[in-house]
Amino acid sequence: MLTHAAEDYLKSIYKLQEKVGKVSTGILAEYLNVKPASATGMIKKLKTMKLVSHERYQGVTLTDAGRAIALEIIRHHRLLELYLFKALGVPWDGVHEEAEKLEHVISEDVEARMDEFLGYPTADPHGAPIPDKNGVVIKTTRIPMTDLRERQSCVVAEVSDTDSALLRHLGSFNLYPGTAFRVVEVAPFEGPFTIDVAGQQVVIGREVAKHVFVDDVQDPDNV
Amino acid sequence: MLTHAAEDYLKSIYKLQEKVGKVSTGILAEYLNVKPASATGMIKKLKTMKLVSHERYQGVTLTDAGRAIALEIIRHHRLLELYLFKALGVPWDGVHEEAEKLEHVISEDVEARMDEFLGYPTADPHGAPIPDKNGVVIKTTRIPMTDLRERQSCVVAEVSDTDSALLRHLGSFNLYPGTAFRVVEVAPFEGPFTIDVAGQQVVIGREVAKHVFVDDVQDPDNV
DNA sequence: AAATTATTTTAGGCATACCTAAATTATATA
DNA sequence: TATATAATTTAGGTATGCCTAAAATAATTT
């Protein structure tokens, strides 16, 4: 069996691979809040287990076996988040931290029961896709909110799950996955977005908008 | 924060203190499946944290602070068992193992939500009492089934939770906490018990009966 | 009381996973 | 191309928590 630390490394390598492509030791260490030397050590260990490929100074890549484990952990995490949210009413800005601890200890049996209870869901409370039991992830188009132009409408698809304060902020405007909004105004010089959510006008700073991803972008009818 | 190992030691010391009174290093080590030398090491560590008292060769005792932590962990464990059983349908012979891992990582917030969902219960699926938030345990009379005599009736109060096969065996006879039965026959020379459970006659071996504790013992009406 | 047996503790090792500091290798700049 | 800078790896150290083997202490038997 893998240690929790090893599982966290595999999960992080997977996420960074998705986000930035090549995963260097330094990037990985920064992401995990450890020193580069520690990352080197774990990478060597994972390599002996054939879970990653690695050539000195060239970055890490997951092997098929490593990716399978990474996706399993991510599935645990996201199912747990949704379960805590729906079954126990844990606020969405708290589920990430909680799931982070539980993902390493939950059994496949309990996971399957939660999956059934939730009706085999495909996204967590932040809109992130839940890999299925075989590690298959459904990828959908996700446009950063910062790409939107004035008068476009769209639906929130996903938001970053790590910053609890950001989530409370977005929650206060009802900006959950599934919520539709329309861009009223984009202030010039990288300024904030004014949007219309269910008839209410709300100002979203650019730094916040960078963490919101949308779907179903529609240009105004009267062009 | 305490390590999982330290929490397990405190919990075990508490349980052994209840069961056998004085807790020696050897007994503790055996209970935890570690060597006596390892137990000595952890006892020293817990002593520096003022969670146990210990004089060389004299056994361990929990301090008030140590007992509070032990009861907190036991509360986590038993609430989790009941939650897994009631909310997710995990069979009662599986909840112990599962809770054993979860008890160290569940937050007070999630625990409070499970407690509310369950309606502030006072016993786990095996009949063991759930300490309240302040560490208060309701103690009730628990007579070993082996003390019963022919024709007495009673109600199952509690069964050992650690042996999964035993639990499946008892479950197959519906011998859950709350189930009433009547002793039909006690075979001589430490032999098995024949009991009547809801009209069905069932034979319970003495070794099994040692792990069943009962309540509400009534002598036959026609004495 | 002395000797044997059992229990407990000390001493020294191993693996995990982190750290800092120094050495190495790669990359960018002059 | 040589040199400065940045990234990565190696080397050596810390803490946890387990182990075995040997020493110390306590309990039991003769």
Coordinates of C-alpha atoms (C1' of nucleotides) in Angstrom, one line a residue:
Chain A
M1 CA 0.0 0.0 0.0
L2 CA 1.1 3.6 -0.7
T3 CA 1.7 6.1 2.0
H4 CA -0.4 9.2 2.1
A5 CA 2.5 11.4 1.1
A6 CA 3.1 9.2 -2.0
E7 CA -0.6 9.5 -2.9
D8 CA -0.4 13.3 -2.6
Y9 CA 2.6 13.5 -4.8
L10 CA 0.9 11.4 -7.6
K11 CA -2.3 13.5 -7.3
S12 CA -0.3 16.7 -7.5
I13 CA 1.8 15.5 -10.5
Y14 CA -1.5 14.7 -12.3
K15 CA -3.0 18.1 -11.6
L16 CA 0.1 20.0 -12.6
Q17 CA 0.5 17.9 -15.7
E18 CA -3.1 19.0 -16.7
K19 CA -2.5 22.6 -15.8
V20 CA 1.1 23.4 -16.9
G21 CA 2.1 20.5 -19.0
K22 CA 5.7 19.7 -17.9
V23 CA 6.1 19.1 -14.2
S24 CA 9.5 20.2 -12.8
T25 CA 10.8 19.3 -9.4
G26 CA 10.5 22.9 -8.3
I27 CA 6.9 23.4 -9.4
L28 CA 5.9 20.2 -7.7
A29 CA 7.7 21.1 -4.5
E30 CA 6.1 24.6 -4.5
Y31 CA 2.6 23.1 -5.1
L32 CA 3.1 20.7 -2.2
N33 CA 4.7 23.2 0.2
V34 CA 7.9 21.2 0.5
K35 CA 11.5 21.9 -0.4
P36 CA 12.7 20.8 -3.9
A37 CA 15.1 18.4 -2.2
S38 CA 12.2 16.6 -0.6
A39 CA 10.4 16.3 -4.0
T40 CA 13.5 14.8 -5.5
G41 CA 13.5 12.2 -2.8
M42 CA 9.9 11.2 -3.3
I43 CA 10.3 11.2 -7.1
K44 CA 13.1 8.7 -6.8
K45 CA 11.0 6.5 -4.6
L46 CA 8.0 6.7 -6.9
K47 CA 10.3 5.9 -9.8
T48 CA 11.5 2.6 -8.2
M49 CA 7.7 1.8 -7.8
K50 CA 7.3 2.5 -11.6
L51 CA 4.6 5.1 -10.9
V52 CA 6.5 7.9 -12.6
S53 CA 9.2 8.4 -15.2
H54 CA 12.0 10.8 -14.5
E55 CA 15.3 11.8 -16.0
R56 CA 17.6 14.1 -13.9
Y57 CA 16.8 17.8 -14.6
Q58 CA 14.0 16.8 -17.0
G59 CA 10.8 16.8 -14.9
V60 CA 8.4 14.0 -13.9
T61 CA 5.7 12.2 -15.9
L62 CA 3.1 9.7 -14.5
T63 CA 3.2 6.2 -15.9
D64 CA -0.1 4.5 -16.6
A65 CA 0.0 2.8 -13.2
G66 CA 0.8 6.2 -11.5
R67 CA -2.0 7.9 -13.4
A68 CA -4.5 5.2 -12.4
I69 CA -3.7 5.8 -8.7
A70 CA -3.8 9.6 -9.1
L71 CA -7.2 9.4 -10.6
E72 CA -8.4 7.1 -7.9
I73 CA -7.4 9.6 -5.2
I74 CA -9.0 12.4 -7.2
R75 CA -12.2 10.4 -7.5
H76 CA -12.2 9.8 -3.7
H77 CA -11.6 13.5 -3.1
R78 CA -14.4 14.8 -5.3
L79 CA -17.0 12.2 -4.3
L80 CA -16.2 13.0 -0.7
E81 CA -16.6 16.7 -1.3
L82 CA -20.0 16.2 -2.9
Y83 CA -21.1 13.8 -0.3
L84 CA -20.1 16.1 2.6
F85 CA -21.9 18.9 0.8
K86 CA -25.1 17.1 -0.1
A87 CA -25.6 14.5 2.7
L88 CA -24.2 16.4 5.6
G89 CA -24.6 20.1 4.6
V90 CA -20.9 21.0 5.0
P91 CA -20.5 24.5 3.4
W92 CA -18.8 24.4 0.0
D93 CA -15.8 26.4 1.3
G94 CA -15.1 23.7 3.9
V95 CA -15.4 20.4 1.9
H96 CA -12.0 20.6 0.3
E97 CA -10.0 20.6 3.5
E98 CA -12.1 17.9 4.9
A99 CA -11.9 15.7 1.8
E100 CA -8.1 16.2 1.7
K101 CA -7.8 14.1 4.9
L102 CA -10.5 11.6 4.2
E103 CA -9.5 10.7 0.6
H104 CA -6.6 8.6 1.9
V105 CA -8.5 6.5 4.3
I106 CA -12.0 5.9 2.7
S107 CA -12.6 2.3 1.5
E108 CA -13.8 1.4 -1.9
D109 CA -16.9 0.0 -0.4
V110 CA -17.9 3.2 1.4
E111 CA -17.0 5.2 -1.7
A112 CA -19.3 3.0 -3.8
R113 CA -22.1 3.5 -1.3
M114 CA -21.7 7.3 -1.4
D115 CA -21.6 7.1 -5.2
E116 CA -24.9 5.3 -5.2
F117 CA -26.4 7.7 -2.6
L118 CA -25.5 10.6 -4.8
G119 CA -26.8 9.0 -8.0
Y120 CA -23.5 8.5 -9.7
P121 CA -22.6 12.2 -10.1
T122 CA -20.1 13.6 -12.6
A123 CA -19.0 16.8 -10.9
D124 CA -18.1 17.9 -7.4
P125 CA -19.5 21.0 -5.6
H126 CA -16.9 23.2 -7.4
G127 CA -17.8 21.8 -10.8
A128 CA -14.6 19.7 -11.1
P129 CA -15.3 16.4 -12.9
I130 CA -15.4 13.2 -10.9
P131 CA -13.5 10.4 -12.7
D132 CA -15.5 7.2 -12.9
K133 CA -14.4 3.9 -11.4
N134 CA -12.2 3.1 -14.3
G135 CA -10.5 6.5 -14.2
V136 CA -12.3 8.0 -17.2
V137 CA -12.8 11.8 -16.9
I138 CA -15.3 13.6 -18.9
K139 CA -13.7 16.8 -20.2
T140 CA -15.8 19.7 -21.1
T141 CA -15.0 23.1 -22.4
R142 CA -14.1 25.5 -19.7
I143 CA -13.5 29.2 -20.6
P144 CA -11.8 31.5 -18.1
M145 CA -14.2 34.2 -17.1
T146 CA -11.5 36.7 -17.9
D147 CA -12.0 35.8 -21.6
L148 CA -15.6 37.1 -21.6
R149 CA -16.6 40.3 -23.3
E150 CA -19.4 42.7 -22.5
R151 CA -23.0 41.5 -23.1
Q152 CA -22.0 37.8 -23.3
S153 CA -24.0 35.4 -21.2
C154 CA -22.8 32.1 -19.8
V155 CA -23.1 29.5 -17.1
V156 CA -20.6 28.9 -14.3
A157 CA -18.9 25.6 -15.0
E158 CA -16.2 25.4 -12.3
V159 CA -14.3 27.4 -9.7
S160 CA -11.0 26.8 -7.9
D161 CA -11.6 24.8 -4.8
T162 CA -8.5 25.6 -2.7
D163 CA -9.2 29.1 -1.4
S164 CA -11.9 29.0 1.2
A165 CA -12.3 32.8 1.4
L166 CA -12.7 33.0 -2.4
L167 CA -15.4 30.4 -2.2
R168 CA -17.3 32.2 0.5
H169 CA -17.1 35.3 -1.6
L170 CA -18.4 33.6 -4.8
G171 CA -21.1 31.9 -2.7
S172 CA -22.3 35.3 -1.4
F173 CA -23.2 36.1 -5.1
N174 CA -24.6 32.7 -5.8
L175 CA -21.9 32.0 -8.3
Y176 CA -22.1 28.2 -8.0
P177 CA -21.6 25.8 -10.9
G178 CA -24.8 25.9 -12.9
T179 CA -25.5 29.6 -12.2
A180 CA -26.1 31.7 -15.3
F181 CA -25.0 35.3 -15.6
R182 CA -24.5 38.0 -18.2
V183 CA -21.6 40.4 -18.5
V184 CA -22.8 44.0 -18.1
E185 CA -19.5 45.8 -18.2
V186 CA -15.8 45.1 -18.3
A187 CA -13.8 47.9 -16.9
P188 CA -10.8 48.9 -19.1
F189 CA -7.1 48.4 -18.1
E190 CA -7.6 44.9 -16.7
G191 CA -10.4 46.2 -14.4
P192 CA -13.2 44.4 -12.7
F193 CA -16.3 42.7 -14.3
T194 CA -19.8 43.9 -13.6
I195 CA -22.2 41.0 -14.2
D196 CA -25.9 40.4 -13.8
V197 CA -26.8 37.3 -11.8
A198 CA -30.5 36.6 -11.6
G199 CA -31.4 40.3 -11.9
Q200 CA -28.8 41.5 -9.4
Q201 CA -25.7 43.5 -10.6
V202 CA -22.5 42.3 -9.0
V203 CA -18.9 43.5 -9.3
I204 CA -16.3 40.7 -9.6
G205 CA -12.6 41.7 -9.4
R206 CA -10.2 40.4 -12.0
E207 CA -8.2 38.3 -9.6
V208 CA -11.4 36.6 -8.5
A209 CA -12.6 36.2 -12.1
K210 CA -9.4 34.3 -12.9
H211 CA -10.6 31.5 -10.7
V212 CA -14.0 31.2 -12.4
F213 CA -14.5 29.1 -15.5
V214 CA -17.6 29.2 -17.7
D215 CA -19.6 27.3 -20.3
D216 CA -22.3 27.9 -22.8
V217 CA -21.1 31.3 -23.8
Q218 CA -23.7 33.1 -25.9
D219 CA -23.3 36.4 -27.7
P220 CA -26.2 38.9 -27.3
D221 CA -29.2 38.2 -29.5
N222 CA -29.3 41.7 -31.0
V223 CA -25.9 41.9 -32.8
Chain B
M1 CA -1.9 18.0 17.5
L2 CA -1.5 14.3 18.5
T3 CA -0.3 11.6 16.1
H4 CA -2.7 8.8 15.2
A5 CA -0.4 6.4 17.1
A6 CA -0.6 8.5 20.3
E7 CA -4.4 8.6 19.9
D8 CA -4.6 4.8 19.6
Y9 CA -2.5 4.4 22.7
L10 CA -4.7 6.7 24.8
K11 CA -7.9 4.9 23.5
S12 CA -6.4 1.5 24.3
I13 CA -5.3 2.5 27.7
Y14 CA -8.8 3.8 28.4
K15 CA -10.4 0.6 27.2
L16 CA -8.0 -1.7 29.1
Q17 CA -8.5 0.4 32.2
E18 CA -12.2 -0.3 32.0
K19 CA -11.7 -4.0 31.3
V20 CA -8.8 -5.1 33.4
G21 CA -8.2 -2.3 35.8
K22 CA -4.4 -1.9 35.9
V23 CA -2.8 -1.5 32.6
S24 CA 0.7 -2.9 32.3
T25 CA 3.1 -2.2 29.5
G26 CA 2.8 -5.8 28.3
I27 CA -0.9 -5.9 28.2
L28 CA -1.0 -2.6 26.3
A29 CA 1.6 -3.8 23.8
E30 CA -0.3 -7.1 23.2
Y31 CA -3.6 -5.2 22.7
L32 CA -2.0 -2.9 20.2
N33 CA 0.0 -5.6 18.4
V34 CA 3.3 -4.0 19.1
K35 CA 6.3 -5.1 21.2
P36 CA 6.5 -4.1 24.9
A37 CA 9.6 -2.0 24.0
S38 CA 7.5 0.1 21.6
A39 CA 4.8 0.6 24.3
T40 CA 7.5 1.8 26.8
G41 CA 8.6 4.4 24.2
M42 CA 5.2 5.8 23.6
I43 CA 4.3 5.8 27.3
K44 CA 7.4 7.9 27.9
K45 CA 6.3 10.3 25.2
L46 CA 2.7 10.5 26.5
K47 CA 4.1 11.2 30.0
T48 CA 6.0 14.2 28.8
M49 CA 2.8 15.5 27.4
K50 CA 1.1 14.9 30.8
L51 CA -1.5 12.6 29.2
V52 CA -0.6 9.6 31.3
S53 CA 1.0 8.9 34.7
H54 CA 3.6 6.2 34.9
E55 CA 6.2 4.8 37.3
R56 CA 8.6 2.2 36.0
Y57 CA 7.3 -1.3 36.3
Q58 CA 4.0 0.0 37.8
G59 CA 1.7 0.3 34.7
V60 CA 0.1 3.4 33.1
T61 CA -2.9 5.5 34.1
L62 CA -4.6 8.2 32.1
T63 CA -4.5 11.8 33.5
D64 CA -7.7 13.8 33.2
A65 CA -6.4 15.4 30.0
G66 CA -5.5 12.0 28.6
R67 CA -8.9 10.5 29.4
A68 CA -10.6 13.5 27.7
I69 CA -8.7 12.7 24.5
A70 CA -9.4 9.0 24.8
L71 CA -13.1 9.6 25.1
E72 CA -13.1 12.0 22.2
I73 CA -11.6 9.4 20.0
I74 CA -14.0 6.7 21.2
R75 CA -16.9 9.1 20.5
H76 CA -15.6 9.7 17.0
H77 CA -15.3 5.9 16.5
R78 CA -18.8 5.0 17.7
L79 CA -20.6 7.8 16.0
L80 CA -18.8 6.9 12.8
E81 CA -19.8 3.3 13.2
L82 CA -23.4 4.2 13.6
Y83 CA -23.4 6.7 10.8
L84 CA -21.8 4.2 8.4
F85 CA -24.4 1.7 9.4
K86 CA -27.5 3.9 9.3
A87 CA -26.7 6.4 6.6
L88 CA -24.6 4.3 4.2
G89 CA -25.8 0.8 5.0
V90 CA -22.4 -0.6 5.7
P91 CA -22.9 -4.0 7.4
W92 CA -22.3 -4.1 11.1
D93 CA -19.4 -6.5 10.8
G94 CA -17.6 -3.9 8.6
V95 CA -18.1 -0.6 10.4
H96 CA -15.4 -1.2 13.1
E97 CA -12.5 -1.5 10.7
E98 CA -13.7 1.5 8.7
A99 CA -14.2 3.7 11.7
E100 CA -10.8 2.7 13.0
K101 CA -9.3 4.7 10.1
L102 CA -11.7 7.5 10.0
E103 CA -11.8 8.3 13.7
H104 CA -8.4 10.1 13.5
V105 CA -9.2 12.4 10.6
I106 CA -12.9 13.4 11.0
S107 CA -13.4 17.0 12.1
E108 CA -15.5 18.1 15.0
D109 CA -17.8 19.9 12.5
V110 CA -18.5 16.8 10.5
E111 CA -18.9 14.8 13.6
A112 CA -21.5 17.3 14.9
R113 CA -23.4 17.0 11.6
M114 CA -23.5 13.2 11.8
D115 CA -24.6 13.4 15.4
E116 CA -27.5 15.6 14.4
F117 CA -28.4 13.4 11.5
L118 CA -28.6 10.4 13.8
G119 CA -30.7 12.3 16.4
Y120 CA -28.0 12.4 19.1
P121 CA -27.7 8.7 19.7
T122 CA -26.3 7.0 22.8
A123 CA -25.1 3.7 21.5
D124 CA -23.3 2.4 18.4
P125 CA -24.4 -0.6 16.3
H126 CA -22.8 -3.1 18.7
G127 CA -24.5 -1.5 21.7
A128 CA -21.5 0.3 23.1
P129 CA -22.3 3.7 24.6
I130 CA -21.3 6.8 22.7
P131 CA -19.7 9.4 25.0
D132 CA -21.3 12.9 24.7
K133 CA -19.5 16.0 23.6
N134 CA -18.2 16.5 27.2
G135 CA -16.9 13.0 27.5
V136 CA -19.8 11.8 29.7
V137 CA -20.5 8.1 29.2
I138 CA -23.9 6.6 30.3
K139 CA -23.1 3.3 32.0
T140 CA -25.8 0.6 32.1
T141 CA -25.9 -2.8 33.6
R142 CA -24.4 -5.4 31.2
I143 CA -24.6 -9.0 32.2
P144 CA -22.5 -11.6 30.3
M145 CA -24.8 -14.0 28.5
T146 CA -22.9 -16.8 30.2
D147 CA -24.4 -15.8 33.5
L148 CA -27.9 -16.6 32.3
R149 CA -29.9 -19.6 33.6
E150 CA -32.5 -21.7 31.9
R151 CA -35.9 -20.0 31.3
Q152 CA -34.6 -16.5 31.9
S153 CA -35.5 -13.9 29.2
C154 CA -33.5 -10.8 28.4
V155 CA -32.5 -8.2 25.8
V156 CA -29.2 -8.0 24.0
A157 CA -27.4 -4.9 25.2
E158 CA -24.0 -5.2 23.6
V159 CA -21.7 -7.4 21.6
S160 CA -17.9 -7.3 21.0
D161 CA -17.2 -5.3 17.9
T162 CA -13.7 -6.5 16.9
D163 CA -14.4 -9.9 15.5
S164 CA -16.1 -9.6 12.1
A165 CA -16.9 -13.3 11.7
L166 CA -18.5 -13.3 15.2
L167 CA -20.7 -10.4 14.2
R168 CA -21.8 -12.1 11.0
H169 CA -22.6 -15.2 13.0
L170 CA -24.7 -13.2 15.5
G171 CA -26.3 -11.2 12.7
S172 CA -27.5 -14.4 11.1
F173 CA -29.6 -15.1 14.2
N174 CA -30.7 -11.5 14.5
L175 CA -28.9 -11.1 17.8
Y176 CA -28.5 -7.3 17.5
P177 CA -28.7 -4.9 20.5
G178 CA -32.3 -4.6 21.4
T179 CA -33.3 -8.1 20.3
A180 CA -35.1 -10.1 23.1
F181 CA -34.6 -13.8 23.7
R182 CA -35.3 -16.5 26.2
V183 CA -33.0 -19.2 27.4
V184 CA -34.5 -22.6 26.5
E185 CA -31.6 -24.8 27.7
V186 CA -28.1 -24.6 29.0
A187 CA -26.1 -27.7 28.2
P188 CA -24.1 -29.0 31.2
F189 CA -20.3 -29.0 31.6
E190 CA -19.9 -25.5 30.1
G191 CA -21.9 -26.5 27.0
P192 CA -23.8 -24.3 24.5
F193 CA -26.9 -22.3 25.1
T194 CA -30.2 -23.0 23.3
I195 CA -32.2 -19.8 23.1
D196 CA -35.5 -18.7 21.6
V197 CA -35.3 -15.6 19.4
A198 CA -38.6 -14.5 18.0
G199 CA -40.0 -18.1 18.0
Q200 CA -36.9 -19.6 16.4
Q201 CA -34.7 -21.9 18.4
V202 CA -31.0 -21.2 18.0
V203 CA -27.9 -22.8 19.5
I204 CA -25.2 -20.4 20.7
G205 CA -21.8 -21.8 21.6
R206 CA -20.2 -20.8 25.0
E207 CA -17.3 -19.1 23.3
V208 CA -19.7 -17.0 21.3
A209 CA -21.9 -16.3 24.4
K210 CA -18.9 -14.8 26.2
H211 CA -19.0 -11.9 23.7
V212 CA -22.7 -11.2 24.2
F213 CA -23.9 -9.0 27.1
V214 CA -27.6 -8.6 28.1
D215 CA -30.0 -6.4 29.9
D216 CA -33.5 -6.6 31.5
V217 CA -33.1 -10.1 32.7
Q218 CA -36.4 -11.6 33.8
D219 CA -37.1 -14.8 35.6
P220 CA -39.9 -17.0 34.3
D221 CA -43.4 -15.9 35.4
N222 CA -44.5 -19.3 36.7
V223 CA -42.0 -19.8 39.5
Chain C
dA1 C1' 17.3 -16.8 50.9
dA2 C1' 18.8 -18.1 46.4
dA3 C1' 17.7 -19.2 41.9
dT4 C1' 14.7 -19.3 38.1
dT5 C1' 11.3 -17.1 35.3
dA6 C1' 8.7 -13.2 33.6
dT7 C1' 8.2 -8.5 32.8
dT8 C1' 9.9 -4.1 31.7
dT9 C1' 13.3 -0.9 30.2
dT10 C1' 17.4 0.6 27.7
dA11 C1' 20.3 0.7 23.7
dG12 C1' 20.9 0.6 19.0
dG13 C1' 18.7 0.0 14.1
dC14 C1' 15.4 0.7 10.2
dA15 C1' 12.0 3.2 7.2
dT16 C1' 9.4 7.4 6.2
dA17 C1' 9.4 12.0 5.1
dC18 C1' 10.7 16.2 6.1
dC19 C1' 14.7 19.7 6.5
dT20 C1' 19.3 22.7 5.4
dA21 C1' 23.5 23.3 3.1
dA22 C1' 26.7 22.2 -0.4
dA23 C1' 27.6 20.4 -5.0
dT24 C1' 26.2 19.7 -9.5
dT25 C1' 24.0 20.7 -13.9
dA26 C1' 21.4 23.6 -16.9
dT27 C1' 20.2 28.1 -18.7
dA28 C1' 20.7 32.9 -19.6
dT29 C1' 23.5 36.9 -20.1
dA30 C1' 27.6 39.6 -21.1
Chain D
dT1 C1' 32.5 31.5 -25.2
dA2 C1' 33.0 32.5 -20.5
dT3 C1' 30.5 33.7 -16.6
dA4 C1' 26.7 34.5 -13.7
dT5 C1' 22.2 32.8 -12.2
dA6 C1' 18.8 29.5 -11.5
dA7 C1' 17.2 24.8 -10.9
dT8 C1' 18.1 20.3 -9.3
dT9 C1' 20.4 16.8 -6.9
dT10 C1' 23.3 14.9 -3.2
dA11 C1' 24.8 14.6 1.5
dG12 C1' 23.8 14.6 6.0
dG13 C1' 20.6 15.7 9.9
dT14 C1' 15.8 15.7 12.6
dA15 C1' 11.6 13.4 14.4
dT16 C1' 8.2 9.6 14.6
dG17 C1' 7.3 4.9 15.6
dC18 C1' 8.3 0.6 14.9
dC19 C1' 11.8 -3.4 15.6
dT20 C1' 15.5 -6.8 18.0
dA21 C1' 18.6 -7.9 21.5
dA22 C1' 20.6 -7.2 25.9
dA23 C1' 20.2 -5.4 30.6
dA24 C1' 17.7 -4.4 34.6
dT25 C1' 14.1 -5.2 37.8
dA26 C1' 10.2 -7.8 39.8
dA27 C1' 7.9 -12.0 40.9
dT28 C1' 7.8 -16.9 41.7
dT29 C1' 9.5 -21.2 42.9
dT30 C1' 12.6 -24.2 45.3

